[in-house]
Amino acid sequence: MFEFAAFTYGVLASFVLASISNNKRAERSNPRILTLFGWGLMAFSMTLSVLLTGFIAYRTIGGETLL
């Protein structure tokens, strides 16, 4: 399941970055949906990194996992 999620995230991020790069090269503005989707991917990445960092810090100081 993780492999599918990582692959999907990679494909979506590549699409957004390639579209933005192509639009910049062609000197066009980005569509609003592309900008919003890019911000959404960035927010997801930041949220996941903060949660994982907190989890690792919790486990490092001796916290027990509830699972």
PDB file of C-alpha atoms in Angstrom:
ATOM      1  CA  MET A   1       0.000   0.000   0.000  1.00  0.00           C
ATOM      2  CA  PHE A   2       2.843   2.367   0.837  1.00  0.00           C
ATOM      3  CA  GLU A   3       4.422   1.753  -2.567  1.00  0.00           C
ATOM      4  CA  PHE A   4       1.206   2.745  -4.332  1.00  0.00           C
ATOM      5  CA  ALA A   5       0.875   5.929  -2.247  1.00  0.00           C
ATOM      6  CA  ALA A   6       4.517   6.884  -2.845  1.00  0.00           C
ATOM      7  CA  PHE A   7       4.192   6.219  -6.582  1.00  0.00           C
ATOM      8  CA  THR A   8       0.974   8.260  -6.826  1.00  0.00           C
ATOM      9  CA  TYR A   9       2.508  11.155  -4.898  1.00  0.00           C
ATOM     10  CA  GLY A  10       5.593  11.054  -7.131  1.00  0.00           C
ATOM     11  CA  VAL A  11       3.536  11.080 -10.326  1.00  0.00           C
ATOM     12  CA  LEU A  12       1.389  13.985  -9.119  1.00  0.00           C
ATOM     13  CA  ALA A  13       4.395  16.007  -7.944  1.00  0.00           C
ATOM     14  CA  SER A  14       6.206  15.364 -11.238  1.00  0.00           C
ATOM     15  CA  PHE A  15       3.155  16.450 -13.215  1.00  0.00           C
ATOM     16  CA  VAL A  16       2.786  19.682 -11.244  1.00  0.00           C
ATOM     17  CA  LEU A  17       6.492  20.553 -11.478  1.00  0.00           C
ATOM     18  CA  ALA A  18       6.679  19.693 -15.194  1.00  0.00           C
ATOM     19  CA  SER A  19       3.570  21.773 -15.937  1.00  0.00           C
ATOM     20  CA  ILE A  20       4.903  24.763 -14.039  1.00  0.00           C
ATOM     21  CA  SER A  21       8.265  24.468 -15.779  1.00  0.00           C
ATOM     22  CA  ASN A  22       6.620  24.186 -19.198  1.00  0.00           C
ATOM     23  CA  ASN A  23       4.427  27.224 -18.528  1.00  0.00           C
ATOM     24  CA  LYS A  24       7.414  29.249 -17.361  1.00  0.00           C
ATOM     25  CA  ARG A  25       9.388  28.315 -20.479  1.00  0.00           C
ATOM     26  CA  ALA A  26       6.445  29.299 -22.694  1.00  0.00           C
ATOM     27  CA  GLU A  27       5.991  32.518 -20.672  1.00  0.00           C
ATOM     28  CA  ARG A  28       2.399  31.652 -19.756  1.00  0.00           C
ATOM     29  CA  SER A  29       0.706  32.016 -16.410  1.00  0.00           C
ATOM     30  CA  ASN A  30      -0.228  28.882 -14.518  1.00  0.00           C
ATOM     31  CA  PRO A  31      -3.891  27.892 -14.310  1.00  0.00           C
ATOM     32  CA  ARG A  32      -5.460  28.483 -10.907  1.00  0.00           C
ATOM     33  CA  ILE A  33      -6.125  24.761 -10.376  1.00  0.00           C
ATOM     34  CA  LEU A  34      -2.457  23.938 -10.969  1.00  0.00           C
ATOM     35  CA  THR A  35      -1.377  26.533  -8.425  1.00  0.00           C
ATOM     36  CA  LEU A  36      -3.876  25.257  -5.861  1.00  0.00           C
ATOM     37  CA  PHE A  37      -2.859  21.651  -6.439  1.00  0.00           C
ATOM     38  CA  GLY A  38       0.804  22.593  -6.014  1.00  0.00           C
ATOM     39  CA  TRP A  39       0.039  24.355  -2.738  1.00  0.00           C
ATOM     40  CA  GLY A  40      -1.939  21.303  -1.615  1.00  0.00           C
ATOM     41  CA  LEU A  41       0.959  18.966  -2.344  1.00  0.00           C
ATOM     42  CA  MET A  42       3.330  21.283  -0.506  1.00  0.00           C
ATOM     43  CA  ALA A  43       1.011  21.462   2.515  1.00  0.00           C
ATOM     44  CA  PHE A  44       0.662  17.668   2.540  1.00  0.00           C
ATOM     45  CA  SER A  45       4.443  17.231   2.411  1.00  0.00           C
ATOM     46  CA  MET A  46       5.017  19.710   5.227  1.00  0.00           C
ATOM     47  CA  THR A  47       2.302  18.206   7.432  1.00  0.00           C
ATOM     48  CA  LEU A  48       3.620  14.698   6.939  1.00  0.00           C
ATOM     49  CA  SER A  49       7.198  15.764   7.702  1.00  0.00           C
ATOM     50  CA  VAL A  50       6.138  17.536  10.927  1.00  0.00           C
ATOM     51  CA  LEU A  51       4.075  14.536  12.065  1.00  0.00           C
ATOM     52  CA  LEU A  52       6.856  12.064  11.336  1.00  0.00           C
ATOM     53  CA  THR A  53       9.455  14.270  13.033  1.00  0.00           C
ATOM     54  CA  GLY A  54       7.228  14.511  16.112  1.00  0.00           C
ATOM     55  CA  PHE A  55       6.712  10.756  16.148  1.00  0.00           C
ATOM     56  CA  ILE A  56      10.457  10.101  15.906  1.00  0.00           C
ATOM     57  CA  ALA A  57      11.154  12.616  18.679  1.00  0.00           C
ATOM     58  CA  TYR A  58       8.495  10.982  20.855  1.00  0.00           C
ATOM     59  CA  ARG A  59       9.962   7.528  20.292  1.00  0.00           C
ATOM     60  CA  THR A  60      13.503   8.831  20.911  1.00  0.00           C
ATOM     61  CA  ILE A  61      12.656  10.169  24.366  1.00  0.00           C
ATOM     62  CA  GLY A  62      11.172   6.822  25.347  1.00  0.00           C
ATOM     63  CA  GLY A  63       7.522   7.084  24.391  1.00  0.00           C
ATOM     64  CA  GLU A  64       5.562   3.907  23.868  1.00  0.00           C
ATOM     65  CA  THR A  65       3.611   3.260  20.700  1.00  0.00           C
ATOM     66  CA  LEU A  66      -0.093   2.676  21.253  1.00  0.00           C
ATOM     67  CA  LEU A  67      -0.351   0.257  18.366  1.00  0.00           C
TER      68      LEU A  67
END
